[in-house]
Coordinates of C-alpha atoms in Angstrom, one line a residue:
Chain A
X779 CA 31.9 106.4 144.5
X780 CA 34.4 108.5 143.7
X781 CA 33.4 112.1 142.3
X782 CA 35.3 112.3 139.6
X783 CA 36.3 109.2 137.7
X784 CA 38.6 109.3 134.3
X785 CA 38.8 105.8 132.6
X786 CA 41.3 105.4 129.6
X787 CA 41.1 108.6 129.0
X788 CA 42.8 109.7 125.3
X789 CA 43.3 112.9 122.8
X790 CA 44.7 112.7 119.8
X791 CA 45.3 116.0 117.7
X792 CA 46.0 115.9 114.3
X793 CA 47.7 112.6 114.5
X794 CA 49.6 113.6 117.7
X795 CA 48.5 111.1 120.8
X796 CA 48.4 114.2 123.4
X797 CA 46.7 112.4 126.1
X798 CA 47.0 108.4 126.2
X799 CA 44.8 105.8 128.6
X800 CA 44.6 108.2 131.5
X801 CA 42.7 106.5 134.3
X802 CA 42.6 107.8 138.0
X803 CA 39.6 108.5 140.5
X804 CA 39.5 111.1 142.9
X805 CA 37.3 110.6 146.1
X806 CA 35.0 113.6 147.6
X807 CA 36.9 115.7 149.8
X808 CA 40.3 115.2 148.3
X809 CA 43.0 117.1 147.3
X810 CA 44.9 115.4 144.2
X811 CA 48.4 117.1 143.3
X812 CA 48.9 116.7 139.2
X813 CA 52.4 117.2 138.3
X814 CA 55.0 116.5 135.4
X815 CA 56.7 118.2 133.0
X816 CA 56.1 121.0 130.7
X817 CA 54.4 119.7 127.7
X818 CA 53.4 116.4 129.5
X819 CA 49.4 117.2 129.1
X820 CA 48.3 118.7 132.3
X821 CA 46.3 121.1 131.3
X822 CA 45.3 119.6 128.2
X823 CA 44.0 116.9 131.0
X824 CA 42.0 120.2 132.6
X825 CA 40.6 121.2 129.4
X826 CA 39.3 117.6 128.2
X827 CA 37.7 117.6 132.1
X828 CA 36.2 120.8 131.9
X829 CA 35.1 120.0 128.2
X830 CA 36.9 122.7 126.3
X831 CA 38.6 120.0 124.1
X832 CA 36.2 116.7 123.4
X833 CA 38.3 113.4 124.5
X834 CA 39.0 110.9 121.7
X835 CA 38.3 107.7 123.7
X836 CA 37.5 106.8 127.2
X837 CA 35.1 108.3 129.7
X838 CA 34.6 111.1 132.6
X839 CA 32.0 110.2 134.9
X840 CA 31.1 112.9 137.6
X841 CA 29.2 111.9 140.5
X842 CA 28.4 108.9 138.5
X843 CA 27.3 110.4 135.8
X844 CA 28.6 110.5 132.1
X845 CA 29.7 114.0 131.2
X846 CA 32.3 113.3 128.2
X847 CA 29.5 114.6 125.7
X848 CA 28.3 117.6 127.8
X849 CA 29.4 121.0 126.8
X850 CA 31.6 123.3 129.2
X851 CA 28.9 125.5 130.6
X852 CA 26.9 122.4 131.7
X853 CA 29.7 120.8 133.3
X854 CA 30.3 124.1 135.3
X855 CA 26.4 123.9 136.1
X856 CA 26.9 120.4 137.4
X857 CA 29.6 121.5 140.0
X858 CA 33.1 121.6 138.0
X859 CA 35.0 125.1 139.0
X860 CA 38.0 125.9 136.6
X861 CA 40.6 128.6 138.3
X862 CA 43.0 129.3 135.0
X863 CA 46.6 129.6 135.1
X864 CA 46.3 133.6 133.5
X865 CA 43.6 134.6 135.6
X866 CA 39.9 133.7 134.9
X867 CA 39.2 137.0 136.3
X868 CA 37.1 139.7 133.7
X869 CA 39.4 142.8 133.9
X870 CA 36.8 145.3 132.6
X871 CA 34.6 144.5 135.1
X872 CA 34.4 145.9 138.6
X873 CA 34.7 142.9 141.3
X874 CA 31.2 143.3 142.6
X875 CA 30.4 142.3 138.8
X876 CA 33.0 139.6 138.3
X877 CA 31.5 137.8 141.5
X878 CA 27.8 138.7 140.5
X879 CA 28.5 137.1 136.9
X880 CA 29.4 133.7 138.1
X881 CA 26.6 133.4 140.7
X882 CA 24.0 134.3 138.2
X883 CA 25.1 131.6 136.0
X884 CA 24.0 129.2 138.3
X885 CA 21.0 126.9 137.9
X886 CA 18.0 128.9 138.8
X887 CA 17.5 126.7 142.0
X888 CA 21.3 126.8 143.4
X889 CA 21.1 130.3 142.4
X890 CA 17.7 130.9 144.9
X891 CA 19.2 128.8 147.7
X892 CA 21.8 131.6 147.9
X893 CA 19.8 134.2 148.9
X894 CA 20.3 137.8 148.5
X895 CA 23.3 137.9 146.0
X896 CA 24.4 141.5 147.0
X897 CA 25.2 139.6 150.7
X898 CA 27.2 136.7 148.7
X899 CA 28.9 139.7 146.8
X900 CA 30.1 141.3 150.1
X901 CA 30.8 138.0 151.8
X902 CA 33.1 137.0 149.1
X903 CA 34.9 140.3 148.9
X904 CA 35.2 140.0 152.5
X905 CA 36.5 136.5 152.5
X906 CA 39.7 137.9 150.6
X907 CA 40.0 141.5 152.2
X908 CA 38.6 143.4 149.3
X909 CA 35.4 144.7 150.8
X910 CA 36.5 148.2 150.3
X911 CA 37.6 147.5 146.4
X912 CA 34.0 146.0 145.3
X913 CA 33.7 149.5 142.7
X914 CA 37.1 149.1 141.6
X915 CA 37.5 147.4 138.0
X916 CA 39.1 144.0 138.6
X917 CA 42.2 144.6 136.4
X918 CA 43.5 147.1 138.9
X919 CA 44.1 144.0 141.1
X920 CA 47.4 142.5 142.0
X921 CA 47.6 138.6 140.5
X922 CA 47.7 137.2 144.0
X923 CA 44.5 139.1 145.1
X924 CA 43.0 138.3 141.1
X925 CA 44.0 134.6 141.8
X926 CA 42.4 134.8 145.5
X927 CA 39.4 136.4 144.4
X928 CA 38.7 133.8 141.5
X929 CA 39.0 131.0 144.0
X930 CA 36.6 132.6 146.4
X931 CA 34.5 133.3 143.4
X932 CA 34.3 129.7 142.5
X933 CA 33.9 128.3 146.2
X934 CA 30.9 130.5 146.5
X935 CA 29.4 129.4 143.3
X936 CA 29.2 126.1 145.0
X937 CA 31.2 124.3 143.0
X938 CA 32.2 120.4 144.2
X939 CA 35.0 120.0 142.2
X940 CA 37.8 122.6 141.6
X941 CA 40.4 122.7 138.7
X942 CA 43.1 124.6 139.9
X943 CA 45.9 125.4 137.2
X944 CA 49.0 126.8 138.8
X945 CA 47.3 128.8 141.7
X946 CA 50.7 130.5 142.6
X947 CA 51.7 131.3 139.0
X948 CA 51.9 135.2 139.0
X949 CA 51.9 135.2 143.1
X950 CA 54.3 137.1 145.6
X951 CA 55.6 134.5 147.8
X952 CA 53.7 136.7 150.5
X953 CA 50.4 135.4 148.8
X954 CA 51.5 131.8 148.1
X955 CA 50.7 131.2 152.1
X956 CA 47.4 132.5 151.5
X957 CA 46.6 130.9 148.5
X958 CA 47.4 127.5 150.2
X959 CA 45.6 128.6 152.9
X960 CA 42.0 129.3 150.7
X961 CA 42.6 125.9 149.5
X962 CA 42.9 124.3 152.7
X963 CA 39.7 126.0 153.2
X964 CA 38.3 124.4 150.4
X965 CA 39.0 121.0 151.8
X966 CA 37.8 121.9 155.2
X967 CA 34.3 122.7 153.4
X968 CA 34.4 119.5 151.6
X969 CA 35.2 120.5 148.1
X970 CA 37.2 118.5 146.3
X971 CA 40.1 119.9 144.3
X972 CA 42.5 118.8 141.3
X973 CA 45.5 121.3 141.2
X974 CA 48.1 121.5 139.0
X975 CA 51.6 122.7 140.3
X976 CA 55.3 123.1 139.7
X977 CA 55.8 124.0 143.1
X978 CA 57.0 120.5 144.8
X979 CA 57.2 121.5 148.4
X980 CA 53.6 123.4 148.1
X981 CA 51.9 120.6 146.4
X982 CA 53.5 118.5 149.1
X983 CA 52.2 120.6 151.8
X984 CA 48.6 120.5 150.8
X985 CA 47.7 117.4 148.7
X986 CA 46.5 113.9 149.7
X987 CA 47.8 112.2 146.7
X988 CA 50.0 113.2 143.6
X989 CA 49.5 112.0 139.9
X990 CA 52.6 112.2 137.9
X991 CA 51.9 113.0 133.9
X992 CA 54.9 112.7 131.4
X993 CA 54.0 112.4 127.7
X994 CA 50.6 112.2 128.2
X995 CA 50.7 109.2 130.5
X996 CA 49.8 108.7 134.0
X997 CA 53.6 107.4 135.0
X998 CA 53.4 107.4 139.0
X999 CA 50.4 108.2 141.6
X1000 CA 50.7 107.8 145.5
X1001 CA 51.4 109.7 148.0
X1002 CA 53.5 113.2 148.5
X1003 CA 55.8 111.5 150.2
X1004 CA 55.8 108.5 148.2
X1005 CA 56.3 110.1 144.9
X1006 CA 58.8 112.5 146.4
X1007 CA 61.0 109.5 147.0
X1008 CA 60.4 107.3 143.9
X1009 CA 63.2 107.1 141.5
X1010 CA 61.0 107.6 138.4
X1011 CA 59.9 111.3 139.4
X1012 CA 63.6 111.9 139.4
X1013 CA 64.1 110.7 136.2
X1014 CA 61.3 112.6 135.0
X1015 CA 62.5 115.8 135.9
X1016 CA 66.3 115.4 135.6
X1017 CA 66.6 112.3 133.3
X1018 CA 68.3 108.9 134.3
X1019 CA 70.4 108.7 136.9
X1020 CA 73.9 107.5 135.8
X1021 CA 74.7 105.8 138.6
X1022 CA 72.4 103.5 138.9
Chain B
X749 CA 11.6 174.4 112.1
X750 CA 10.4 171.3 109.8
X751 CA 14.4 170.9 109.2
X752 CA 14.8 170.4 112.7
X753 CA 11.8 167.9 113.4
X754 CA 13.1 165.9 110.2
X755 CA 16.4 165.9 112.2
X756 CA 14.5 164.8 115.2
X757 CA 12.8 162.0 113.9
X758 CA 16.3 160.5 112.2
X759 CA 17.7 160.6 115.3
X760 CA 14.9 158.7 117.2
X761 CA 14.5 156.5 114.6
X762 CA 18.2 155.3 114.3
X763 CA 19.0 155.2 117.8
X764 CA 16.8 151.7 118.4
X765 CA 19.4 150.2 116.0
X766 CA 22.4 151.5 116.9
X767 CA 21.9 150.6 120.6
X768 CA 20.7 147.0 119.4
X769 CA 23.6 147.2 117.4
X770 CA 26.0 148.5 120.0
X771 CA 24.8 145.6 122.0
X772 CA 25.7 142.8 119.7
X773 CA 29.1 144.8 118.3
X774 CA 30.1 147.2 121.1
X775 CA 29.6 145.2 124.2
X776 CA 29.4 141.7 122.8
X777 CA 32.4 142.1 120.5
X778 CA 30.7 139.9 118.1
X779 CA 32.2 141.1 114.2
X780 CA 28.9 141.8 113.0
X781 CA 28.4 144.1 109.7
X782 CA 25.0 142.4 108.8
X783 CA 22.2 145.0 110.4
X784 CA 21.4 146.6 107.0
X785 CA 20.9 142.5 105.8
X786 CA 18.1 142.6 108.7
X787 CA 16.8 146.1 108.0
X788 CA 16.6 145.1 104.4
X789 CA 14.5 141.9 105.1
X790 CA 12.6 143.1 107.8
X791 CA 11.6 146.7 105.7
X792 CA 10.7 144.7 102.9
X793 CA 8.5 142.2 104.6
X794 CA 6.7 145.0 106.6
X795 CA 5.8 147.1 103.3
X796 CA 5.4 144.6 100.9
X797 CA 2.7 143.2 103.8
X798 CA 1.4 146.6 104.6
X799 CA 0.9 147.4 100.7
X800 CA -0.8 144.1 99.6
X801 CA -3.0 143.9 102.9
X802 CA -3.3 147.6 103.8
X803 CA -3.3 146.0 107.9
X804 CA -0.7 147.5 110.0
X805 CA -1.3 144.6 112.3
X806 CA -0.5 142.4 109.9
X807 CA 2.4 144.3 108.4
X808 CA 3.9 144.3 111.9
X809 CA 3.3 140.4 112.6
X810 CA 4.7 139.8 109.4
X811 CA 7.6 142.1 110.2
X812 CA 8.3 140.3 113.6
X813 CA 8.7 137.2 112.1
X814 CA 11.1 138.3 109.7
X815 CA 13.2 139.6 112.2
X816 CA 13.0 136.8 114.3
X817 CA 14.3 134.7 111.7
X818 CA 16.8 136.3 110.5
X819 CA 18.0 137.4 113.6
X820 CA 18.1 133.8 114.5
X821 CA 20.0 132.9 111.2
X822 CA 22.9 135.4 112.3
X823 CA 23.0 134.1 115.7
X824 CA 23.2 130.5 114.5
X825 CA 26.0 131.9 111.9
X826 CA 27.7 133.7 115.1
X827 CA 28.0 130.1 117.0
X828 CA 29.1 128.2 114.2
X829 CA 31.8 130.3 112.4
X830 CA 34.9 132.0 114.4
X831 CA 34.9 135.6 114.5
X832 CA 36.6 137.0 111.2
X833 CA 34.6 134.4 109.4
X834 CA 31.3 135.4 110.8
X835 CA 32.2 139.0 109.7
X836 CA 32.5 138.4 106.1
X837 CA 29.4 135.7 106.3
X838 CA 27.6 138.7 107.6
X839 CA 28.5 141.2 104.9
X840 CA 27.9 138.2 102.4
X841 CA 24.2 137.5 103.9
X842 CA 23.3 141.4 103.7
X843 CA 24.6 141.8 100.0
X844 CA 22.7 138.4 99.3
X845 CA 19.6 139.9 100.3
X846 CA 20.2 143.2 98.9
X847 CA 20.6 141.1 95.2
X848 CA 17.2 139.1 96.2
X849 CA 15.7 142.8 96.8
X850 CA 16.9 144.3 93.6
X851 CA 16.3 141.5 91.1
X852 CA 12.7 140.3 92.7
X853 CA 10.8 142.6 90.6
X854 CA 7.2 141.4 90.8
X855 CA 7.8 141.3 94.7
X856 CA 10.0 144.5 95.3
X857 CA 9.5 146.3 92.3
X858 CA 13.5 145.7 92.2
X859 CA 15.4 149.3 91.8
X860 CA 12.7 151.3 91.8
X861 CA 11.6 150.8 95.4
X862 CA 8.2 151.0 96.7
X863 CA 6.5 154.3 96.8
X864 CA 3.6 155.9 98.7
X865 CA 3.7 153.7 101.7
X866 CA 0.5 154.6 103.7
X867 CA 1.1 156.1 107.5
X868 CA -0.8 155.6 110.4
X869 CA -3.5 158.1 111.4
X870 CA -1.8 159.1 114.3
X871 CA 1.4 159.9 112.3
X872 CA 0.2 162.3 109.8
X873 CA 2.9 165.4 110.2
X874 CA 6.4 165.5 110.7
X875 CA 5.6 167.0 114.1
X876 CA 3.8 163.4 114.9
X877 CA 6.8 161.6 113.6
X878 CA 9.1 163.9 115.8
X879 CA 6.7 163.5 118.8
X880 CA 6.8 159.4 117.9
X881 CA 10.5 159.7 117.6
X882 CA 11.6 161.2 121.0
X883 CA 9.2 158.7 122.6
X884 CA 11.0 155.8 121.3
X885 CA 14.2 157.3 121.9
X886 CA 13.6 157.6 125.6
X887 CA 11.8 154.2 125.8
X888 CA 14.7 152.8 123.9
X889 CA 17.3 154.4 125.7
X890 CA 15.9 153.3 129.3
X891 CA 15.4 149.2 128.2
X892 CA 18.8 149.2 126.5
X893 CA 20.5 150.7 129.7
X894 CA 18.5 147.9 131.8
X895 CA 19.7 145.5 129.5
X896 CA 23.2 146.6 129.6
X897 CA 23.1 146.5 133.6
X898 CA 21.1 143.4 133.8
X899 CA 22.4 139.7 133.7
X900 CA 22.5 138.9 130.7
X901 CA 24.6 142.2 129.9
X902 CA 27.5 140.8 132.4
X903 CA 27.1 137.5 130.9
X904 CA 27.8 139.0 127.1
X905 CA 30.2 141.3 128.6
X906 CA 32.0 138.6 130.2
X907 CA 31.6 136.4 127.2
X908 CA 33.1 139.0 125.0
X909 CA 36.3 139.5 127.5
X910 CA 36.9 135.9 127.6
X911 CA 35.2 133.1 126.3
X912 CA 36.5 130.1 128.0
X913 CA 36.5 132.0 131.5
X914 CA 32.9 132.5 131.0
X915 CA 31.9 129.3 130.0
X916 CA 33.3 127.7 132.6
X917 CA 31.1 129.8 135.1
X918 CA 28.4 127.9 133.4
X919 CA 27.8 131.0 131.0
X920 CA 25.4 129.6 127.9
X921 CA 26.8 131.1 125.3
X922 CA 23.8 129.8 122.6
X923 CA 21.3 131.5 124.8
X924 CA 23.0 134.7 125.5
X925 CA 24.1 135.0 121.4
X926 CA 20.6 134.4 120.3
X927 CA 19.3 136.8 122.7
X928 CA 21.7 139.5 121.6
X929 CA 20.9 139.2 117.8
X930 CA 16.9 139.4 118.8
X931 CA 17.3 142.3 120.5
X932 CA 19.3 143.9 117.7
X933 CA 16.8 142.7 115.6
X934 CA 13.9 144.1 117.4
X935 CA 15.7 147.8 117.5
X936 CA 16.5 147.5 113.6
X937 CA 12.6 146.6 113.3
X938 CA 11.4 149.7 115.2
X939 CA 13.3 151.7 113.4
X940 CA 11.8 150.8 110.3
X941 CA 8.3 150.6 111.8
X942 CA 8.6 154.5 112.0
X943 CA 11.2 155.5 109.4
X944 CA 9.7 154.0 106.4
X945 CA 5.8 155.6 106.7
X946 CA 7.9 158.6 107.4
X947 CA 9.8 158.7 104.1
X948 CA 6.7 156.9 102.4
X949 CA 9.3 155.0 100.4
X950 CA 11.2 152.1 100.4
X951 CA 14.4 152.1 98.3
X952 CA 17.2 149.7 98.0
X953 CA 20.0 152.2 98.0
X954 CA 19.3 153.1 101.5
X955 CA 20.7 149.5 102.6
X956 CA 23.9 149.8 100.6
X957 CA 26.8 149.0 102.6
X958 CA 28.1 152.3 103.0
X959 CA 25.1 152.4 105.2
X960 CA 26.6 149.8 107.5
X961 CA 29.8 151.9 108.0
X962 CA 28.3 154.9 109.2
X963 CA 26.4 152.4 112.0
X964 CA 30.2 151.3 112.7
X965 CA 31.6 154.7 112.6
X966 CA 28.7 155.9 115.4
X967 CA 29.4 152.7 117.9
X968 CA 33.1 153.1 117.4
X969 CA 33.3 156.7 118.1
X970 CA 30.5 156.4 121.1
X971 CA 33.1 154.1 122.7
X972 CA 31.9 150.7 121.8
X973 CA 29.6 149.1 124.3
X974 CA 28.6 152.5 126.0
X975 CA 25.0 153.1 125.6
X976 CA 25.2 156.7 126.8
X977 CA 28.5 156.8 124.5
X978 CA 25.9 155.7 121.3
X979 CA 23.5 157.4 122.0
X980 CA 25.7 161.1 121.9
X981 CA 27.7 159.9 119.2
X982 CA 24.2 159.1 117.1
X983 CA 22.9 162.5 117.9
X984 CA 26.2 164.1 117.1
X985 CA 27.1 162.5 113.8
X986 CA 23.5 162.5 112.2
X987 CA 23.3 166.2 113.0
X988 CA 26.8 166.6 111.5
X989 CA 26.0 164.6 108.3
X990 CA 22.6 166.4 107.9
X991 CA 24.4 170.1 108.4
X992 CA 26.9 169.4 106.0
X993 CA 24.3 169.7 103.2
X994 CA 24.4 173.0 104.0
X995 CA 28.0 173.7 103.1
X996 CA 28.3 176.0 100.3
X997 CA 30.0 173.8 97.8
X998 CA 28.1 172.1 94.5
X999 CA 26.3 168.9 94.8
X1000 CA 29.7 167.2 92.7
X1001 CA 32.1 168.3 95.5
X1002 CA 29.9 167.6 98.4
X1003 CA 29.3 164.2 97.8
X1004 CA 33.1 163.1 98.2
X1005 CA 33.9 165.8 100.9
X1006 CA 31.1 164.3 103.1
X1007 CA 32.3 160.6 102.4
X1008 CA 36.2 161.7 103.3
X1009 CA 34.9 163.4 106.1
X1010 CA 33.5 160.6 107.5
X1011 CA 36.2 158.5 106.4
X1012 CA 38.2 160.4 108.7
X1013 CA 36.0 160.6 111.3
X1014 CA 35.9 156.5 111.6
X1015 CA 39.9 156.5 111.7
X1016 CA 40.4 158.7 114.4
X1017 CA 37.7 156.6 116.2
X1018 CA 39.4 153.3 115.1
X1019 CA 42.7 154.9 116.4
X1020 CA 41.4 155.8 119.5
X1021 CA 39.4 153.0 120.3
X1022 CA 41.7 150.4 118.8
X1023 CA 41.8 148.5 122.5
X1024 CA 37.9 148.6 122.9
X1025 CA 37.3 146.8 119.6
X1026 CA 37.9 143.4 120.0
X1027 CA 37.9 140.9 122.7
X1028 CA 41.1 141.1 125.0
X1029 CA 42.7 137.8 123.9
X1030 CA 43.0 139.0 120.4
X1031 CA 43.1 143.2 120.8
X1032 CA 44.9 144.9 117.6

């Protein structure tokens, strides 16, 4: 059974069809890349999966459970972790508080299973090399550090499915490698990742499969190599090839 | 001496309201302009029950029920309306409550207010009230500090900073808002519990919107969300408000001068705190 299954998902806002008949499955432990030109509906699809937008039709199941009618916080409690393009870090809180607030939002039993939350916080900071900055305001971090902290926080909060929206946006080239490493670490921990990216080599280097969206529809799906070689992808990004 | 004791009573009875309000408006960045509405409803429920039954226990119970219901109403409205609409609606609820109080003469005596409110036996003098106010202040500051540093405080702050990010972590906005409004309401009720028997008079003029502006000014001047800041500004601004009474000006001049002074303080406070007033997504 797939961890996440989207069936005929659609979204209409003010008579504009934003998403149309989106269907694909995400198996447990897979890293799936979601690509497409600006305005193709990638982030909107994330908003629908995480519950911030209510779909107009179709279904979303997580681990076999229908979640289409659940609120964003209920979906988060069922294991969906979201990493936002504009950094989901609370800048006025310290780094420690940023991690603590995520852990404290977990269901009671899951929180108990984690043991001493202070130790989990220390471990998370250590994971991203920020052990000495726990008492600092998160707003003082660089974009790359914020991104690493956000992903590590989501990992420690025990999420099963990660929705990463352009994790390398606003990150220095040096730190992009670290972001890729931490995403691979997610996979080695058995986590499932759906990732939106414009950086195709980056996507090709970490993903098992790629889904291409255009004008709210899935137009292509396959391994990174298959997608990279396909004529449709070139047409989507560069227009129709006049030589063919 | 009595004047200083009076100032202590005022500060002590204002603090629970201000610290509760600071939690919602300052830390939670919810545009709540209805604490006076909560105060007028709980105040009248408490005093009408007290006058009609003579029982403090029943009066407290009645006040607690009223504060819970009105706090739930505000929480419900805050969850269903956007920030600006809620701000306007909270003013509307306050003014509606005041209109009911002013016009339900058979129950509230309308614009005459309710005089001769009995005092509990252990609060017979100004000094007794001052001691009670000091104890109430210390307990309130201690409890609100604990709440501020608790997981609930962090969740409230996270929702204030970025609602979507907070929800994506699993933070339940409904639960946090309901708790925040109830804590704020209990603070307001505690203030009424001491202040009204101290005055021995419940008068609708004390619940006009100008009083709400004074609450906003205290919270903004003290740095929205800061417990110590709100405490300090309550002490300083209340002392200033009372001290201005002694200015060598005629009564007809004193009133407008006081209004202008506090208008100026509010302007300066909002100017310097403008980055801390609204959620990050929509700072002015």
